[in-house]
Coordinates of C-alpha atoms in Angstrom, one line a residue:
M1 CA -0.1 -0.2 0.1
Q2 CA 1.3 3.4 -1.1
V3 CA 1.7 5.9 1.8
F4 CA 1.9 9.6 2.0
R5 CA 4.2 11.6 4.1
H6 CA 4.9 15.6 4.6
L7 CA 1.3 16.4 4.0
F8 CA 1.0 18.9 6.9
E9 CA 3.4 21.1 5.0
Q10 CA 1.0 20.9 1.7
I11 CA -2.2 21.5 3.6
T12 CA -1.0 24.5 5.6
S13 CA 1.2 26.3 3.1
K14 CA 0.3 29.8 2.3
E15 CA -0.4 28.9 -1.4
T16 CA -2.9 26.1 -0.5
L17 CA -4.8 28.5 1.9
F18 CA -5.1 31.2 -0.7
T19 CA -6.2 28.7 -3.2
A20 CA -8.6 27.1 -0.8
W21 CA -10.0 30.6 -0.2
Q22 CA -10.7 31.0 -3.9
E23 CA -12.4 27.9 -4.1
F24 CA -14.4 28.4 -1.0
R25 CA -15.7 32.0 -2.0
K26 CA -17.2 30.9 -5.2
G27 CA -20.9 31.7 -5.2
K28 CA -20.7 33.1 -1.5
Q29 CA -19.6 36.7 -2.1
G30 CA -23.0 38.1 -1.0
R31 CA -22.9 36.3 2.4
K32 CA -22.1 38.6 5.4
D33 CA -19.6 36.4 7.3
V34 CA -17.6 36.0 4.0
Q35 CA -17.6 39.7 3.3
E36 CA -16.3 40.2 6.9
F37 CA -13.5 37.8 6.4
E38 CA -12.6 39.2 2.9
R39 CA -12.1 42.8 4.6
K40 CA -9.0 41.6 6.1
L41 CA -8.3 38.7 4.1
E42 CA -4.5 38.6 4.2
Q43 CA -4.6 39.3 7.9
N44 CA -7.1 36.5 8.5
L45 CA -5.4 33.8 6.2
F46 CA -1.8 34.9 7.6
R47 CA -3.4 34.4 11.1
L48 CA -4.8 30.9 10.3
H49 CA -1.4 29.8 8.7
R50 CA 0.6 31.1 11.9
A51 CA -1.8 29.0 14.1
L52 CA -1.6 25.9 12.1
I53 CA 2.2 26.0 12.0
A54 CA 2.5 26.9 15.7
G55 CA 0.1 23.9 16.5
T56 CA -2.4 26.3 18.3
Y57 CA -5.1 25.9 15.7
R58 CA -8.4 24.9 17.4
H59 CA -11.7 24.2 15.3
Q60 CA -14.4 26.6 16.3
S61 CA -18.1 25.8 17.1
Y62 CA -20.6 25.3 14.6
S63 CA -23.9 26.8 14.0
A64 CA -26.6 24.8 13.3
F65 CA -30.0 24.9 11.2
T66 CA -32.5 22.6 9.7
I67 CA -33.6 22.2 6.1
C68 CA -36.3 20.0 4.6
D69 CA -35.4 19.3 1.0
P70 CA -36.4 16.6 0.5
K71 CA -36.3 15.4 4.1
Q72 CA -35.6 17.2 7.2
Q73 CA -31.9 17.3 7.9
R74 CA -29.8 19.2 10.7
I75 CA -26.8 21.1 8.9
H76 CA -24.0 22.3 11.0
K77 CA -22.1 25.4 9.4
A78 CA -18.5 25.9 10.6
S79 CA -16.9 29.4 10.8
V80 CA -15.4 31.0 7.6
Q81 CA -11.8 30.2 8.7
D82 CA -12.6 26.5 9.4
R83 CA -14.2 26.1 6.0
I84 CA -11.1 27.4 4.3
L85 CA -9.2 24.7 6.1
H86 CA -11.5 22.1 5.3
H87 CA -11.0 23.2 1.5
A88 CA -7.4 22.9 1.9
V89 CA -7.4 19.4 3.6
F90 CA -9.9 18.3 0.7
S91 CA -7.6 19.4 -1.7
V92 CA -4.6 17.6 -0.7
L93 CA -6.2 14.4 0.7
N94 CA -8.8 13.8 -2.2
P95 CA -6.3 13.1 -4.9
I96 CA -4.7 10.5 -2.4
F97 CA -8.0 8.7 -1.7
E98 CA -9.9 9.0 -4.8
P99 CA -7.9 6.2 -6.8
T100 CA -8.8 3.8 -4.0
F101 CA -12.6 4.2 -4.5
I102 CA -14.5 1.7 -6.9
A103 CA -15.9 3.0 -9.8
H104 CA -19.5 2.6 -8.9
S105 CA -19.4 4.7 -5.9
F106 CA -21.1 8.1 -7.2
S107 CA -21.4 10.5 -4.2
C108 CA -19.4 13.7 -4.1
R109 CA -17.0 12.7 -6.8
K110 CA -15.7 14.6 -9.9
G111 CA -17.6 13.1 -13.0
K112 CA -20.0 11.1 -10.9
G113 CA -23.3 12.2 -9.2
T114 CA -27.0 11.1 -9.0
H115 CA -27.6 11.0 -12.6
R116 CA -24.7 8.7 -13.3
A117 CA -25.5 6.6 -10.5
V118 CA -29.1 6.1 -11.8
D119 CA -27.6 5.4 -15.2
A120 CA -25.3 2.8 -14.0
L121 CA -28.1 1.1 -12.1
D122 CA -30.2 1.3 -15.2
Q123 CA -27.5 -0.6 -17.1
M124 CA -27.0 -3.3 -14.7
L125 CA -30.7 -3.9 -14.6
R126 CA -31.0 -4.2 -18.3
S127 CA -27.9 -6.6 -18.4
V128 CA -29.0 -8.9 -15.4
S129 CA -32.4 -9.0 -16.9
R130 CA -31.1 -9.5 -20.5
N131 CA -33.4 -6.5 -21.4
A132 CA -36.2 -7.6 -19.3
T133 CA -36.5 -11.1 -20.9
R134 CA -35.8 -12.9 -17.4
T135 CA -36.7 -12.1 -13.8
C136 CA -34.5 -9.6 -12.1
F137 CA -34.5 -8.7 -8.3
V138 CA -32.7 -5.8 -6.5
L139 CA -31.6 -5.5 -2.9
K140 CA -32.1 -1.9 -1.9
C141 CA -30.5 -0.9 1.6
D142 CA -30.0 2.3 3.5
V143 CA -27.3 2.8 6.3
H144 CA -29.3 4.0 9.5
R145 CA -28.2 7.4 10.6
F146 CA -24.8 7.4 8.9
F147 CA -23.5 10.7 9.5
A148 CA -24.3 10.7 13.1
S149 CA -22.9 7.3 13.4
V150 CA -19.4 7.5 11.8
G151 CA -16.9 6.5 14.6
H152 CA -14.1 9.2 15.0
A153 CA -11.4 6.4 16.0
I154 CA -12.3 4.2 13.0
L155 CA -12.3 7.0 10.6
L156 CA -9.0 8.3 12.0
D157 CA -7.6 4.6 11.7
L158 CA -8.6 4.5 8.1
L159 CA -6.9 7.8 7.2
G160 CA -3.8 6.9 9.0
K161 CA -3.3 3.8 6.8
K162 CA -2.3 6.0 4.0
I163 CA -1.2 9.1 5.9
K164 CA 2.0 8.8 7.8
D165 CA 2.4 12.2 8.9
D166 CA 2.0 12.9 12.7
R167 CA 1.2 16.6 12.4
A168 CA -1.1 16.0 9.5
M169 CA -3.0 13.3 11.7
Q170 CA -3.1 15.6 14.6
L171 CA -4.7 18.3 12.5
L172 CA -7.3 15.6 11.0
A173 CA -7.9 14.6 14.7
E174 CA -8.8 18.2 15.4
V175 CA -11.2 18.6 12.5
V176 CA -12.8 15.2 13.2
G177 CA -13.2 15.9 16.8
S178 CA -14.7 19.1 16.3
F179 CA -18.2 17.6 16.1
S180 CA -20.2 15.0 17.7
A181 CA -23.7 13.9 17.2
E182 CA -25.8 12.2 20.0
E183 CA -22.8 10.1 21.3
S184 CA -19.3 11.4 22.0
G185 CA -16.7 10.4 19.6
K186 CA -19.3 9.6 16.9
G187 CA -20.6 11.7 13.9
I188 CA -19.5 14.1 11.2
P189 CA -21.3 17.1 10.2
I190 CA -23.7 17.2 7.2
G191 CA -22.4 20.3 5.3
N192 CA -18.6 20.1 5.8
L193 CA -16.6 19.5 2.6
T194 CA -14.3 17.2 4.6
S195 CA -17.4 15.2 5.7
Q196 CA -17.8 14.1 1.8
L197 CA -14.5 12.9 1.8
F198 CA -14.5 11.1 5.0
A199 CA -17.9 9.4 4.2
N200 CA -16.5 8.0 0.8
V201 CA -13.1 6.7 3.0
Y202 CA -15.4 5.2 5.6
L203 CA -17.9 3.5 3.2
N204 CA -15.2 2.3 0.9
E205 CA -14.5 -0.3 3.4
L206 CA -18.1 -1.6 2.7
D207 CA -17.7 -1.1 -1.1
R208 CA -14.5 -3.4 -1.0
F209 CA -16.1 -6.0 1.1
I210 CA -18.9 -6.2 -1.0
K211 CA -17.1 -6.2 -4.3
H212 CA -14.1 -8.3 -3.3
T213 CA -15.1 -10.3 -0.4
L214 CA -18.6 -11.3 -1.5
G215 CA -17.6 -11.1 -5.2
I216 CA -20.6 -8.9 -6.1
K217 CA -20.3 -7.5 -9.7
S218 CA -23.7 -5.7 -10.0
Y219 CA -23.4 -3.1 -7.1
V220 CA -24.0 0.8 -6.8
R221 CA -23.7 3.2 -3.8
Y222 CA -24.5 6.8 -3.4
T223 CA -23.5 7.9 0.1
D224 CA -25.4 5.8 2.5
D225 CA -27.9 4.2 -0.2
F226 CA -26.8 1.0 -2.0
V227 CA -28.3 -1.4 -4.2
I228 CA -27.1 -5.2 -5.5
V229 CA -28.8 -6.6 -8.7
S230 CA -29.2 -10.2 -9.2
H231 CA -31.4 -12.8 -11.2
D232 CA -31.8 -14.7 -7.9
G233 CA -33.9 -13.0 -5.2
G234 CA -32.9 -15.8 -2.5
F235 CA -29.3 -15.0 -3.0
L236 CA -29.8 -11.2 -2.4
R237 CA -31.7 -12.2 0.9
D238 CA -28.7 -14.5 2.0
L239 CA -26.5 -11.4 1.5
L240 CA -28.1 -9.5 4.3
P241 CA -26.5 -11.3 7.2
P242 CA -23.0 -11.1 6.3
I243 CA -23.4 -7.2 5.2
R244 CA -25.0 -6.5 8.6
H245 CA -22.3 -8.5 10.4
F246 CA -19.7 -6.5 8.5
L247 CA -21.2 -3.0 9.1
E248 CA -21.7 -3.8 12.8
S249 CA -18.3 -5.5 13.7
Q250 CA -16.2 -3.3 11.3
L251 CA -17.6 0.1 11.1
R252 CA -20.1 0.1 14.0
L253 CA -23.1 0.9 11.8
A254 CA -26.4 -0.7 11.2
L255 CA -28.8 -0.9 8.2
H256 CA -32.1 0.9 8.5
P257 CA -34.5 -1.5 9.8
R258 CA -37.5 0.0 7.6
K259 CA -35.4 0.6 4.2
V260 CA -34.3 -2.8 3.3
A261 CA -36.0 -4.5 0.7
V262 CA -35.7 -6.9 -2.2
R263 CA -37.9 -6.0 -5.2
K264 CA -38.6 -7.4 -8.6
Y265 CA -37.3 -5.1 -11.5
R266 CA -41.0 -5.0 -13.0
Q267 CA -42.4 -3.5 -9.9
G268 CA -40.1 -0.5 -10.1
I269 CA -36.8 0.3 -8.5
D270 CA -37.0 3.5 -6.5
F271 CA -33.3 5.0 -6.5
L272 CA -32.3 8.7 -5.9
G273 CA -35.6 10.3 -6.9
C274 CA -36.2 8.1 -10.0
V275 CA -38.2 4.7 -10.4
L276 CA -36.5 2.3 -12.9
L277 CA -38.8 0.0 -14.8
P278 CA -38.1 -2.3 -17.5
H279 CA -39.0 0.0 -20.4
H280 CA -39.0 3.5 -19.0
R281 CA -37.7 5.7 -16.3
I282 CA -39.9 7.9 -14.3
L283 CA -39.6 10.6 -11.9
R284 CA -40.6 9.6 -8.0
T285 CA -43.9 11.2 -7.1
K286 CA -42.5 12.8 -4.1
T287 CA -39.7 14.5 -6.3
K288 CA -42.3 15.8 -8.8
R289 CA -44.3 17.1 -6.0
R290 CA -41.4 18.8 -4.5
M291 CA -40.3 20.1 -7.8
F292 CA -43.6 22.0 -8.5
R293 CA -43.6 23.2 -5.0
K294 CA -40.2 24.8 -5.2
M295 CA -41.0 26.3 -8.6
Q296 CA -44.1 28.0 -7.4
E297 CA -42.0 29.6 -4.4
R298 CA -39.5 31.0 -6.9
L299 CA -42.6 32.4 -8.9
D300 CA -44.1 33.8 -5.6
C301 CA -40.6 35.5 -5.2
L302 CA -40.8 36.9 -8.6
H303 CA -44.2 38.5 -8.1
R304 CA -43.1 40.1 -4.8
G305 CA -40.0 41.4 -6.4
V306 CA -37.6 39.7 -4.1
T307 CA -36.1 37.6 -7.0
S308 CA -35.1 38.1 -10.6
E309 CA -36.7 36.7 -13.7
Q310 CA -33.1 35.5 -14.5
S311 CA -33.2 33.4 -11.3
V312 CA -36.3 31.9 -12.0
E313 CA -35.3 31.0 -15.4
H314 CA -32.1 29.4 -13.9
S315 CA -34.5 27.3 -11.7
L316 CA -36.7 26.4 -14.7
Q317 CA -33.8 25.2 -16.8
S318 CA -32.2 23.4 -13.9
Y319 CA -35.6 21.4 -13.4
L320 CA -35.9 20.7 -17.1
G321 CA -32.5 19.3 -17.0
V322 CA -33.4 16.9 -14.3
L323 CA -36.4 15.9 -16.2
S324 CA -34.3 15.4 -19.3
H325 CA -32.8 12.1 -17.4
V326 CA -36.2 10.5 -17.3
D327 CA -39.1 9.8 -19.4
A328 CA -41.0 13.0 -18.7
F329 CA -41.9 14.9 -21.9
R330 CA -45.3 15.6 -20.7
L331 CA -44.0 16.6 -17.2
G332 CA -41.8 19.1 -18.6
Q333 CA -44.6 20.7 -20.7
E334 CA -46.7 20.7 -17.4
L335 CA -43.9 22.5 -15.5
R336 CA -43.4 25.1 -18.4
N337 CA -47.2 25.6 -18.5
H338 CA -47.3 26.0 -14.7
C339 CA -44.7 28.9 -15.1
W340 CA -46.8 30.5 -18.1
F341 CA -50.1 30.6 -16.0
S342 CA -48.4 31.4 -12.7
A343 CA -47.4 34.7 -14.5
E344 CA -51.1 35.7 -15.0
F345 CA -50.5 35.6 -18.8
E346 CA -47.9 38.4 -18.7
P347 CA -45.0 37.7 -21.1
F348 CA -42.1 36.3 -19.5
A349 CA -38.6 37.8 -20.3
F350 CA -37.3 34.4 -19.9
S351 CA -38.2 31.5 -22.0
C352 CA -41.0 29.0 -20.8
Q353 CA -41.1 27.5 -24.5
P354 CA -39.6 24.2 -25.2
R355 CA -35.9 24.3 -26.4

């Protein structure tokens, strides 16, 4: 196994911190905390650099808020200084761990994402079912409260297998230990850039167990959701005990008791907002409702004068882009018409017409 040394110097260099600032500030220039940090940018970055080099850096506390898109989640937001460090850590560590991840891990990776995960599953379903000419089954699982259950000691041990740099590991221990969920020594915050990398490092152990130890070929994972495809439903059910045992014994995780199911392909496979069927792909009903609700909220903001037509146009085209990945021509027309009539027949400056 290749190991890496002298990473602390890379993470804490002035060049890395300034580059991390440039990446962090993209799309955030209008936020008050970012503007305040930028007013004394060099002074703030040099202060961070000195604290890191002297070993006196301490991660600050988080501010928490709740979002409900699509489900209720508690987001923890770090200070601007800490988020810049997160970007610096990510920029150095991600190239080290990225080559170790399997091809069918799709969360928070360049060139991956939800649409490609759905495409990969669709291709597997067609292959295993021989284009829907034989019965095909899918085991669908969800790791219960994954982000709140990540063990700090286990995560640091996994990171330490490739990072042989004491100062870098001390810094990572500071970042990892800056947050605990319900239980001390457990949990990584949803919202940290580092959490995206840490989640992939942690669940890469599960990926390797399923792919290499169990010898499963048709496997796709996106964050804590994963699916396995087979022509044998009994085979999939027999996989559950070893998967559960591995998660519990090696990662201190558990499968969600209400989100484990084996389904036939022809019943429809619900995955990442889409439902895959033998001859077409549709949008999940909840996803459709949320899309129309969000679009109406944008239109209401437009009518009140608190957002621009350009912003609404951007939202519309974003949703139409989502619909382009499913069989939803009529739904796209319905969304355009919804925008048109919600404007009370006033001509839009932006395009609501098909392109």
